[in-house]
CSV table of C-alpha atoms (C1' of nucleotides) in Angstrom, one decimal:
chain,number,residue,atom,x,y,z
A,27,MET,CA,0.0,0.0,0.2
A,28,PRO,CA,1.5,3.6,-1.1
A,29,TYR,CA,1.8,6.3,1.6
A,30,ALA,CA,-0.5,9.0,1.3
A,31,VAL,CA,1.1,12.5,0.2
A,32,ASN,CA,1.7,13.9,3.6
A,33,ALA,CA,2.8,10.6,5.3
A,34,MET,CA,5.9,10.5,3.9
A,35,PRO,CA,9.1,9.0,6.1
A,36,ARG,CA,10.6,12.3,6.7
A,37,ARG,CA,9.2,15.5,5.9
A,38,ARG,CA,11.0,17.8,3.7
A,39,SER,CA,12.4,20.6,5.5
A,40,LEU,CA,12.1,22.9,2.3
A,41,THR,CA,9.6,24.2,-0.2
A,42,PRO,CA,10.7,24.8,-3.8
A,43,ASP,CA,10.2,28.3,-3.0
A,44,GLN,CA,12.5,28.2,-0.1
A,45,LEU,CA,15.0,26.7,-2.5
A,46,ALA,CA,14.4,29.1,-5.3
A,47,ALA,CA,14.3,32.0,-3.0
A,48,ALA,CA,17.9,30.9,-1.6
A,49,ALA,CA,19.3,30.6,-5.5
A,50,LEU,CA,17.7,34.0,-6.0
A,51,ALA,CA,19.4,35.3,-3.2
A,52,VAL,CA,23.1,34.0,-4.4
A,53,ILE,CA,22.3,35.4,-7.7
A,54,ASP,CA,21.6,39.1,-6.7
A,55,ARG,CA,24.4,38.9,-4.3
A,56,ASP,CA,27.4,37.3,-6.9
A,57,GLY,CA,25.3,37.5,-10.1
A,58,LEU,CA,24.6,34.6,-12.3
A,59,ALA,CA,28.4,33.3,-12.4
A,60,GLY,CA,27.9,32.9,-8.7
A,61,LEU,CA,25.3,30.7,-8.8
A,62,SER,CA,26.4,27.1,-8.0
A,63,MET,CA,24.8,24.0,-6.2
A,64,ARG,CA,27.5,24.7,-3.6
A,65,ALA,CA,26.6,28.5,-3.2
A,66,VAL,CA,23.0,27.7,-2.7
A,67,ALA,CA,23.4,24.9,-0.5
A,68,GLN,CA,25.5,26.8,1.7
A,69,GLU,CA,22.9,29.5,1.7
A,70,ILE,CA,20.2,27.3,3.0
A,71,GLY,CA,22.9,25.4,5.3
A,72,MET,CA,22.3,22.1,3.5
A,73,SER,CA,24.8,19.7,1.7
A,74,THR,CA,25.3,20.1,-1.9
A,75,MET,CA,23.8,17.1,-2.9
A,76,ALA,CA,20.9,17.4,-0.5
A,77,LEU,CA,19.3,19.7,-3.3
A,78,TYR,CA,19.0,16.9,-5.7
A,79,ARG,CA,16.4,15.8,-3.7
A,80,TYR,CA,14.3,18.6,-4.9
A,81,VAL,CA,15.4,19.2,-8.3
A,82,ASP,CA,17.0,16.9,-11.0
A,83,ASP,CA,19.5,19.3,-11.8
A,84,ARG,CA,21.0,22.8,-12.2
A,85,GLY,CA,18.6,23.8,-15.1
A,86,GLU,CA,15.4,23.0,-12.9
A,87,LEU,CA,16.8,25.2,-10.1
A,88,GLU,CA,17.2,27.8,-12.6
A,89,GLN,CA,13.6,27.3,-13.7
A,90,LEU,CA,12.5,27.4,-10.2
A,91,VAL,CA,14.1,30.8,-9.8
A,92,ILE,CA,12.7,32.2,-12.8
A,93,GLU,CA,9.2,31.2,-11.9
A,94,LEU,CA,9.6,32.5,-8.4
A,95,VAL,CA,10.4,35.8,-9.8
A,96,LEU,CA,8.2,36.2,-12.6
A,97,SER,CA,5.1,34.6,-10.3
A,98,THR,CA,5.5,38.2,-8.4
A,99,VAL,CA,4.5,39.9,-11.9
A,100,ASP,CA,0.9,41.4,-11.6
A,101,THR,CA,-0.6,39.9,-14.9
A,102,GLY,CA,-4.4,41.2,-14.3
A,103,PRO,CA,-5.8,43.6,-16.7
A,104,PRO,CA,-4.8,47.1,-15.7
A,105,GLY,CA,-8.3,49.2,-15.3
A,106,THR,CA,-10.2,50.0,-18.4
A,107,ALA,CA,-10.3,53.2,-18.0
A,108,SER,CA,-7.0,54.5,-19.4
A,109,SER,CA,-6.3,53.8,-23.4
A,110,TRP,CA,-4.6,50.4,-24.8
A,111,TYR,CA,-1.7,52.7,-25.2
A,112,GLU,CA,-0.9,53.2,-21.6
A,113,ARG,CA,-2.4,50.0,-20.6
A,114,ILE,CA,0.7,48.3,-22.4
A,115,GLU,CA,2.9,50.9,-21.0
A,116,VAL,CA,1.8,49.5,-17.3
A,117,MET,CA,2.0,45.9,-18.5
A,118,VAL,CA,5.4,46.4,-19.8
A,119,GLY,CA,6.2,48.5,-16.6
A,120,ARG,CA,5.3,45.9,-14.1
A,121,LEU,CA,7.3,43.2,-16.1
A,122,ARG,CA,10.2,45.6,-16.1
A,123,GLY,CA,10.0,46.6,-12.5
A,124,VAL,CA,10.1,42.9,-11.9
A,125,VAL,CA,13.2,41.4,-14.0
A,126,GLY,CA,15.0,44.9,-13.4
A,127,ALA,CA,15.2,44.1,-9.8
A,128,HIS,CA,16.5,40.9,-10.6
A,129,PRO,CA,18.6,41.5,-13.9
A,130,TRP,CA,21.0,38.7,-13.9
A,131,ILE,CA,18.2,36.3,-14.3
A,132,VAL,CA,17.6,37.5,-17.6
A,133,PRO,CA,19.5,35.0,-19.9
A,134,LEU,CA,17.4,32.3,-17.6
A,135,ILE,CA,14.3,33.7,-18.7
A,136,ILE,CA,15.3,33.8,-22.6
A,137,ALA,CA,16.6,29.8,-21.9
A,138,HIS,CA,13.5,28.7,-19.9
A,139,ARG,CA,10.6,31.1,-20.8
A,140,HIS,CA,8.9,28.5,-22.9
A,141,GLN,CA,8.4,26.7,-19.5
A,142,SER,CA,7.2,29.7,-17.9
A,143,VAL,CA,3.5,30.0,-17.0
A,144,ALA,CA,3.9,33.2,-16.0
A,145,VAL,CA,5.4,34.6,-19.4
A,146,LEU,CA,2.0,33.2,-20.9
A,147,ARG,CA,0.0,34.9,-18.3
A,148,TRP,CA,1.4,37.9,-19.0
A,149,SER,CA,1.5,37.5,-22.9
A,150,GLU,CA,-2.3,36.4,-23.0
A,151,THR,CA,-3.3,39.9,-20.9
A,152,VAL,CA,-0.7,41.9,-23.5
A,153,VAL,CA,-2.3,40.3,-26.5
A,154,ALA,CA,-5.9,40.9,-25.5
A,155,ILE,CA,-4.7,44.8,-25.3
A,156,LEU,CA,-3.3,44.6,-28.7
A,157,ALA,CA,-6.2,43.1,-30.1
A,158,GLU,CA,-8.5,45.5,-28.5
A,159,ALA,CA,-5.7,48.1,-30.1
A,160,GLY,CA,-7.2,46.9,-33.4
A,161,LEU,CA,-4.1,44.6,-33.7
A,162,ASP,CA,-4.6,41.2,-35.2
A,163,GLY,CA,-3.4,38.4,-37.2
A,164,ARG,CA,0.3,39.0,-38.3
A,165,ASP,CA,0.8,42.3,-36.8
A,166,ARG,CA,-0.6,41.1,-33.1
A,167,VAL,CA,2.0,38.5,-33.2
A,168,VAL,CA,5.1,40.8,-34.7
A,169,ALA,CA,4.0,43.3,-31.8
A,170,LEU,CA,4.1,40.8,-29.1
A,171,ARG,CA,7.7,39.4,-29.9
A,172,CYS,CA,8.6,42.8,-30.5
A,173,LEU,CA,7.7,44.0,-27.2
A,174,LEU,CA,9.2,41.1,-25.3
A,175,ALA,CA,12.4,41.6,-27.5
A,176,TYR,CA,12.8,45.3,-26.3
A,177,VAL,CA,12.2,44.5,-22.5
A,178,VAL,CA,14.7,41.9,-22.4
A,179,GLY,CA,17.1,43.4,-24.8
A,180,ALA,CA,16.8,47.0,-22.7
A,181,ILE,CA,17.3,45.2,-19.4
A,182,GLN,CA,20.3,43.7,-20.5
A,183,LEU,CA,22.0,46.5,-21.6
A,184,GLU,CA,20.9,48.4,-19.1
A,185,HIS,CA,22.2,46.0,-16.4
A,186,LEU,CA,24.8,43.6,-17.9
A,187,GLY,CA,27.3,45.5,-19.7
A,188,PRO,CA,30.5,46.8,-17.5
A,189,LEU,CA,30.4,50.0,-16.1
A,190,ALA,CA,29.5,52.6,-19.0
A,191,GLY,CA,32.1,55.0,-18.9
A,192,PRO,CA,35.8,53.7,-19.0
A,193,GLY,CA,35.1,51.7,-22.3
A,194,THR,CA,32.7,53.7,-24.5
A,195,GLN,CA,33.7,57.2,-22.9
A,196,VAL,CA,37.4,57.1,-23.6
A,197,ILE,CA,37.3,55.9,-27.2
A,198,ALA,CA,34.5,57.9,-27.9
A,199,ASP,CA,36.1,61.0,-26.6
A,200,ARG,CA,39.0,60.6,-28.8
A,201,GLY,CA,37.7,62.6,-31.7
A,202,GLU,CA,37.2,59.7,-33.8
A,203,PHE,CA,33.5,59.2,-33.6
A,204,PRO,CA,32.3,62.8,-33.4
A,205,GLN,CA,28.6,62.2,-33.5
A,206,LEU,CA,28.7,59.6,-31.0
A,207,SER,CA,30.5,61.2,-28.8
A,208,GLU,CA,28.2,64.1,-29.0
A,209,THR,CA,25.4,61.8,-28.5
A,210,ALA,CA,27.2,60.3,-25.7
A,211,ARG,CA,27.6,63.4,-24.1
A,212,GLN,CA,23.7,64.1,-23.7
A,213,ALA,CA,23.4,60.7,-22.7
A,214,GLY,CA,24.4,61.7,-19.3
A,215,GLY,CA,21.5,63.9,-18.4
A,216,VAL,CA,19.3,61.0,-19.3
A,217,GLY,CA,18.3,58.7,-16.9
A,218,PRO,CA,17.6,54.8,-17.4
A,219,GLY,CA,13.7,54.7,-16.6
A,220,GLU,CA,13.5,58.1,-19.0
A,221,GLU,CA,15.3,55.9,-21.7
A,222,PHE,CA,13.5,52.8,-21.4
A,223,ASP,CA,10.1,54.6,-21.3
A,224,GLY,CA,11.2,56.8,-24.1
A,225,GLY,CA,12.3,53.7,-26.4
A,226,LEU,CA,8.9,51.9,-25.1
A,227,ALA,CA,6.9,55.3,-26.1
A,228,MET,CA,8.5,55.1,-29.6
A,229,LEU,CA,7.4,51.3,-29.8
A,230,LEU,CA,3.9,52.0,-29.1
A,231,ARG,CA,3.6,55.1,-31.3
A,232,GLY,CA,4.8,52.6,-34.3
A,233,MET,CA,2.3,49.8,-33.3
A,234,ALA,CA,-0.5,52.6,-33.2
A,235,ASN,CA,0.2,54.2,-36.6
A,236,GLY,CA,-0.2,50.4,-38.0
A,237,ARG,CA,-0.1,50.5,-41.9
B,3,MET,CA,69.3,46.2,-26.6
B,4,PRO,CA,65.7,45.3,-27.1
B,5,TYR,CA,64.6,43.2,-30.4
B,6,ALA,CA,62.9,44.6,-33.3
B,7,VAL,CA,59.2,43.8,-33.4
B,8,ASN,CA,59.7,40.8,-36.1
B,9,ALA,CA,63.0,39.5,-34.6
B,10,MET,CA,61.4,37.3,-31.7
B,11,PRO,CA,63.5,34.6,-30.7
B,12,ARG,CA,60.5,32.3,-31.9
B,13,ARG,CA,57.8,33.6,-33.8
B,14,ARG,CA,54.5,33.1,-33.1
B,15,SER,CA,52.4,30.4,-35.0
B,16,LEU,CA,49.4,32.0,-34.7
B,17,THR,CA,47.9,35.3,-35.4
B,18,PRO,CA,44.9,36.7,-33.2
B,19,ASP,CA,42.4,36.2,-35.7
B,20,GLN,CA,43.2,32.7,-36.1
B,21,LEU,CA,42.8,32.0,-32.5
B,22,ALA,CA,39.4,33.8,-32.4
B,23,ALA,CA,38.3,31.9,-35.5
B,24,ALA,CA,39.1,28.6,-33.6
B,25,ALA,CA,37.0,29.8,-30.8
B,26,LEU,CA,34.0,30.7,-33.0
B,27,ALA,CA,34.2,27.4,-34.5
B,28,VAL,CA,34.0,25.7,-31.0
B,29,ILE,CA,31.2,28.2,-30.3
B,30,ASP,CA,29.2,27.7,-33.7
B,31,ARG,CA,29.6,23.9,-33.0
B,32,ASP,CA,28.9,23.5,-29.2
B,33,GLY,CA,27.4,26.6,-28.1
B,34,LEU,CA,28.7,29.3,-26.0
B,35,ALA,CA,28.7,26.6,-22.9
B,36,GLY,CA,31.1,24.4,-25.4
B,37,LEU,CA,33.7,27.1,-25.3
B,38,SER,CA,36.5,26.2,-22.7
B,39,MET,CA,40.1,27.0,-23.1
B,40,ARG,CA,40.8,23.1,-23.4
B,41,ALA,CA,38.4,23.1,-26.4
B,42,VAL,CA,39.9,25.6,-28.2
B,43,ALA,CA,43.3,24.4,-27.7
B,44,GLN,CA,42.3,21.1,-29.4
B,45,GLU,CA,40.6,22.8,-32.2
B,46,ILE,CA,43.9,24.7,-32.8
B,47,GLY,CA,46.3,21.6,-32.0
B,48,MET,CA,48.3,23.6,-29.3
B,49,SER,CA,48.1,22.7,-25.7
B,50,THR,CA,45.7,24.7,-23.6
B,51,MET,CA,48.2,26.8,-21.6
B,52,ALA,CA,49.8,28.1,-24.9
B,53,LEU,CA,46.6,29.7,-25.4
B,54,TYR,CA,47.9,32.6,-22.7
B,55,ARG,CA,50.6,33.3,-24.7
B,56,TYR,CA,48.2,35.0,-26.8
B,57,VAL,CA,45.1,36.5,-24.1
B,58,ASP,CA,45.7,37.0,-20.8
B,59,ASP,CA,42.5,34.9,-19.9
B,60,ARG,CA,39.5,34.1,-21.2
B,61,GLY,CA,37.2,37.2,-21.2
B,62,GLU,CA,40.0,38.5,-23.5
B,63,LEU,CA,39.7,35.7,-25.8
B,64,GLU,CA,35.7,36.4,-26.0
B,65,GLN,CA,36.4,40.1,-27.0
B,66,LEU,CA,38.9,38.3,-29.4
B,67,VAL,CA,35.7,36.2,-31.1
B,68,ILE,CA,33.2,39.3,-30.8
B,69,GLU,CA,35.6,41.6,-32.7
B,70,LEU,CA,36.0,38.9,-35.5
B,71,VAL,CA,32.5,38.7,-36.1
B,72,LEU,CA,31.4,42.0,-35.7
B,73,SER,CA,34.7,43.2,-37.5
B,74,THR,CA,32.7,41.9,-40.6
B,75,VAL,CA,29.9,44.2,-40.3
B,76,ASP,CA,29.6,47.0,-43.1
B,77,THR,CA,29.9,50.1,-41.4
B,78,GLY,CA,30.2,52.2,-44.1
B,79,PRO,CA,27.0,54.6,-44.6
B,80,PRO,CA,24.1,53.1,-47.1
B,81,GLY,CA,23.8,55.0,-50.2
B,82,THR,CA,22.1,58.7,-49.6
B,83,ALA,CA,19.7,57.7,-52.3
B,84,SER,CA,16.8,56.2,-50.2
B,85,SER,CA,15.3,57.5,-47.3
B,86,TRP,CA,16.6,57.8,-43.7
B,87,TYR,CA,14.1,55.5,-42.6
B,88,GLU,CA,15.8,52.5,-45.4
B,89,ARG,CA,18.9,53.2,-44.3
B,90,ILE,CA,18.6,52.4,-40.8
B,91,GLU,CA,16.9,49.4,-41.8
B,92,VAL,CA,20.0,48.6,-44.1
B,93,MET,CA,22.4,49.3,-40.9
B,94,VAL,CA,20.1,47.2,-38.4
B,95,GLY,CA,20.0,44.5,-41.5
B,96,ARG,CA,23.7,44.2,-41.6
B,97,LEU,CA,24.2,43.8,-37.9
B,98,ARG,CA,21.4,41.2,-37.8
B,99,GLY,CA,22.7,39.4,-40.6
B,100,VAL,CA,26.2,39.0,-39.0
B,101,VAL,CA,25.3,38.4,-35.5
B,102,GLY,CA,22.4,36.2,-36.4
B,103,ALA,CA,25.0,33.9,-37.9
B,104,HIS,CA,26.6,33.1,-34.8
B,105,PRO,CA,23.4,33.7,-32.3
B,106,TRP,CA,25.5,32.5,-29.5
B,107,ILE,CA,28.1,35.4,-29.2
B,108,VAL,CA,25.1,37.8,-28.2
B,109,PRO,CA,26.0,37.7,-24.4
B,110,LEU,CA,29.4,38.1,-25.3
B,111,ILE,CA,28.4,41.2,-27.3
B,112,ILE,CA,26.2,42.5,-24.3
B,113,ALA,CA,29.1,41.9,-21.7
B,114,HIS,CA,32.1,43.3,-23.9
B,115,ARG,CA,30.2,45.9,-26.5
B,116,HIS,CA,31.9,48.8,-24.6
B,117,GLN,CA,35.4,47.8,-25.7
B,118,SER,CA,34.2,47.1,-29.1
B,119,VAL,CA,35.5,49.3,-31.9
B,120,ALA,CA,33.2,47.7,-34.5
B,121,VAL,CA,30.1,48.6,-32.3
B,122,LEU,CA,31.0,52.2,-31.9
B,123,ARG,CA,31.6,52.5,-35.9
B,124,TRP,CA,28.3,51.2,-36.3
B,125,SER,CA,26.9,53.6,-33.7
B,126,GLU,CA,28.2,56.4,-35.1
B,127,THR,CA,27.1,55.9,-38.6
B,128,VAL,CA,23.6,55.1,-37.4
B,129,VAL,CA,23.6,58.1,-35.2
B,130,ALA,CA,24.7,60.3,-38.2
B,131,ILE,CA,21.6,59.0,-40.0
B,132,LEU,CA,19.1,59.6,-37.1
B,133,ALA,CA,20.3,63.2,-36.9
B,134,GLU,CA,19.9,63.8,-40.6
B,135,ALA,CA,16.0,62.2,-39.9
B,136,GLY,CA,15.6,65.0,-37.4
B,137,LEU,CA,16.6,63.4,-34.3
B,138,ASP,CA,18.8,65.3,-31.6
B,139,GLY,CA,19.3,65.4,-28.2
B,140,ARG,CA,17.7,63.0,-25.7
B,141,ASP,CA,15.6,61.5,-28.7
B,142,ARG,CA,18.6,60.4,-30.3
B,143,VAL,CA,20.0,58.8,-27.5
B,144,VAL,CA,16.8,57.1,-26.6
B,145,ALA,CA,16.7,55.9,-30.5
B,146,LEU,CA,20.1,54.5,-30.8
B,147,ARG,CA,19.9,52.5,-27.6
B,148,CYS,CA,16.1,51.1,-28.3
B,149,LEU,CA,17.8,50.0,-31.7
B,150,LEU,CA,20.3,48.1,-30.1
B,151,ALA,CA,18.1,46.7,-27.4
B,152,TYR,CA,15.8,45.6,-30.1
B,153,VAL,CA,18.3,43.9,-32.1
B,154,VAL,CA,20.0,42.0,-29.4
B,155,GLY,CA,16.6,41.0,-27.6
B,156,ALA,CA,15.2,39.9,-31.1
B,157,ILE,CA,18.4,37.9,-31.8
B,158,GLN,CA,18.2,36.0,-28.6
B,159,LEU,CA,14.6,35.3,-28.3
B,160,GLU,CA,14.7,33.8,-31.9
B,161,HIS,CA,17.9,31.5,-31.3
B,162,LEU,CA,18.6,31.0,-28.1
B,163,GLY,CA,15.2,29.9,-26.7
B,164,PRO,CA,14.9,26.0,-27.1
B,165,LEU,CA,12.5,24.7,-29.4
B,166,ALA,CA,9.5,27.1,-29.4
B,167,GLY,CA,6.9,24.2,-30.2
B,168,PRO,CA,6.8,21.3,-27.3
B,169,GLY,CA,6.9,24.6,-24.4
B,170,THR,CA,4.6,27.0,-25.3
B,171,GLN,CA,2.5,25.3,-28.0
B,172,VAL,CA,1.4,22.6,-25.8
B,173,ILE,CA,0.0,25.1,-22.7
B,174,ALA,CA,-1.1,27.2,-24.8
B,175,ASP,CA,-3.6,25.0,-26.5
B,176,ARG,CA,-4.7,23.9,-23.3
B,177,GLY,CA,-7.3,26.2,-23.9
B,178,GLU,CA,-6.5,28.5,-20.8
B,179,PHE,CA,-4.8,31.1,-22.8
B,180,PRO,CA,-7.2,31.9,-25.4
B,181,GLN,CA,-5.9,34.7,-27.0
B,182,LEU,CA,-2.3,33.7,-26.8
B,183,SER,CA,-3.1,30.5,-28.7
B,184,GLU,CA,-5.1,32.3,-31.3
B,185,THR,CA,-2.0,34.2,-31.9
B,186,ALA,CA,0.5,31.5,-31.7
B,187,ARG,CA,-1.7,29.6,-34.2
B,188,GLN,CA,-1.3,33.0,-36.7
B,189,ALA,CA,2.6,33.0,-35.6
B,190,GLY,CA,3.4,29.6,-37.5
B,191,GLY,CA,2.5,31.4,-40.9
B,192,VAL,CA,5.4,34.2,-39.9
B,193,GLY,CA,8.8,33.6,-41.0
B,194,PRO,CA,11.5,34.9,-38.5
B,195,GLY,CA,12.5,37.5,-41.5
B,196,GLU,CA,9.3,38.7,-41.3
B,197,GLU,CA,8.6,38.8,-37.4
B,198,PHE,CA,12.2,41.0,-37.1
B,199,ASP,CA,11.3,43.4,-40.0
B,200,GLY,CA,8.1,43.8,-38.8
B,201,GLY,CA,9.1,44.7,-35.5
B,202,LEU,CA,11.7,47.1,-36.8
B,203,ALA,CA,9.1,48.6,-39.0
B,204,MET,CA,7.0,49.6,-36.0
B,205,LEU,CA,9.9,50.6,-34.0
B,206,LEU,CA,11.0,53.2,-37.0
B,207,ARG,CA,7.4,54.5,-37.5
B,208,GLY,CA,7.4,55.5,-34.0
B,209,MET,CA,10.8,57.2,-34.5
B,210,ALA,CA,9.4,59.1,-37.5
B,211,ASN,CA,6.5,60.2,-35.7
B,212,GLY,CA,8.4,61.8,-32.8
B,213,ARG,CA,6.5,63.8,-30.5
C,13,DA,C1',6.4,-0.5,22.3
C,14,DG,C1',8.6,-2.3,18.7
C,15,DA,C1',10.3,-3.2,14.0
C,16,DC,C1',10.4,-2.1,9.3
C,17,DG,C1',10.8,0.6,4.7
C,18,DT,C1',11.0,4.6,2.8
C,19,DA,C1',12.9,9.1,1.5
C,20,DA,C1',15.6,12.7,3.4
C,21,DG,C1',20.2,14.5,3.3
C,22,DC,C1',25.1,13.5,3.3
C,23,DG,C1',30.1,12.2,1.9
C,24,DT,C1',33.1,10.7,-1.4
C,25,DA,C1',34.5,10.5,-5.9
C,26,DC,C1',35.0,11.7,-10.8
C,27,DA,C1',35.4,14.6,-14.8
C,28,DG,C1',36.1,18.9,-16.9
C,29,DC,C1',36.7,24.2,-15.9
C,30,DA,C1',40.4,28.3,-15.6
C,31,DT,C1',44.3,29.7,-14.5
C,32,DA,C1',48.9,30.3,-11.6
C,33,DC,C1',53.7,28.7,-12.1
C,34,DG,C1',58.2,26.9,-13.7
C,35,DC,C1',59.9,24.0,-16.9
C,36,DT,C1',61.7,22.7,-22.3
C,37,DT,C1',62.9,24.0,-26.2
C,38,DA,C1',63.3,26.6,-30.9
C,39,DC,C1',65.5,30.1,-32.9
C,40,DG,C1',66.9,35.0,-34.1
C,41,DA,C1',70.9,38.0,-32.9
C,42,DT,C1',75.5,38.1,-31.7
D,1,DA,C1',79.2,28.4,-31.7
D,2,DT,C1',76.7,30.5,-27.8
D,3,DC,C1',73.1,33.2,-25.7
D,4,DG,C1',68.8,35.3,-24.3
D,5,DT,C1',64.2,35.5,-25.3
D,6,DA,C1',59.7,34.1,-25.4
D,7,DA,C1',56.8,29.9,-27.5
D,8,DG,C1',54.6,26.7,-25.7
D,9,DC,C1',53.5,22.7,-22.5
D,10,DG,C1',53.1,20.0,-17.9
D,11,DT,C1',51.7,19.8,-13.5
D,12,DA,C1',48.7,21.5,-9.7
D,13,DT,C1',45.0,23.8,-7.2
D,14,DG,C1',40.8,25.2,-6.2
D,15,DC,C1',36.6,25.5,-8.4
D,16,DT,C1',32.1,23.3,-10.8
D,17,DG,C1',28.0,19.5,-11.6
D,18,DT,C1',26.7,15.4,-10.3
D,19,DA,C1',26.5,9.8,-9.8
D,20,DC,C1',26.5,6.7,-6.4
D,21,DG,C1',26.1,4.4,-2.0
D,22,DC,C1',25.3,5.3,2.8
D,23,DT,C1',23.1,6.9,7.2
D,24,DT,C1',19.5,8.7,9.4
D,25,DA,C1',15.2,10.3,11.0
D,26,DC,C1',10.4,9.4,10.8
D,27,DG,C1',5.6,7.9,9.4
D,28,DT,C1',3.2,3.4,9.6
D,29,DC,C1',1.9,-1.3,11.0
D,30,DT,C1',2.0,-4.9,14.2
DNA sequence: AGACGTAAGCGTACAGCATACGCTTACGAT
DNA sequence: ATCGTAAGCGTATGCTGTACGCTTACGTCT
């Protein structure tokens, strides 16, 4: 006679969420490169191999992490009061807010997104709004993927490059790239948030003026 | 008395380009995860440690690789006959063509882009076109970063997810996400090229209708 | 109360990783 | 012919993921 689910010989001392949270803590502290089974085990005070009672391999742990993060994205449709334009901004803003708080996980999202329910829920809501905006068929497909590409790309460019100054600035200021260094000079006054929102606004204007 | 440059006690048997080409071959064959000093050494028939006569560390090898790839991007301004709109399309298309042929290196580009002259050259030309289009100040900064974010994000979404079907399709078709699965169905008929170009077109329309 | 079976958790082992250090060796300059 | 130098290599160290088998806690059944 098989055991009941809650009558295991020894109860697990961890929930998958706790495990994922520990992994996320490691990532936030030491970056994606710092994520190792050993580091996570130490974080929760267990032996390395104990983790394998919870996940089959490192990949499954990564999946747990992105699901933990993405599940905190509010995927409910924003109030219908505002325009579709603003509602997309809200949806994208929510995603950026959550993911931008843990930028190291973006590569994990790209790798595991097809297994993520959270991404699907978010996409579902966004697609619905796009439909309301009058986009359908090809254009809607394109718009959705385009939004995702932008979010994913922008977050990485913002957070995952090494400090912007020493590299670009020095070379740019050598007078070899006049237009660029002029632009770079003005970039100083533009905060990351404004930059992101500005780009998103361009994108949305383009979607609105669909051909 | 120091030696002349070409009179070294033992001539290097490799050019940096050959080294980078070997690393790129490994990446193209086995992915970024397959890139290791050992693998590259084997590829060129040298010992692992011999590589360190050419680069300080793995990071420098990566930089060599992206510079090898990106240096093949034609950064010359496209013919002035066409509109700025079309010229940006050409510039973005060139970048996508080259990088899309080696999609695994995108994370390397993100990490090392600030040290890449090729990226600067490309940006310089793009900025010049944007200026002609009437964009300046804040808008030009935003537009450039936005284009880069899109390219980088789109290439990763296209190439770096695991096969699209089994994951998304199966879940989507469970009727839980009606809008999404409807959209996904139509996505089948849209090729990657069309999708990329479609998104870019939206972006450019938005830039044109600057507020 | 005591015995049993199961799964939790751990220790060890192994292959592969980047790379520090020091040795050998080829070879241009003298 | 000799010498100095840098090319190239071998070994060692401390990381990584994880396969395998042991110990141990504990719910269930007698």
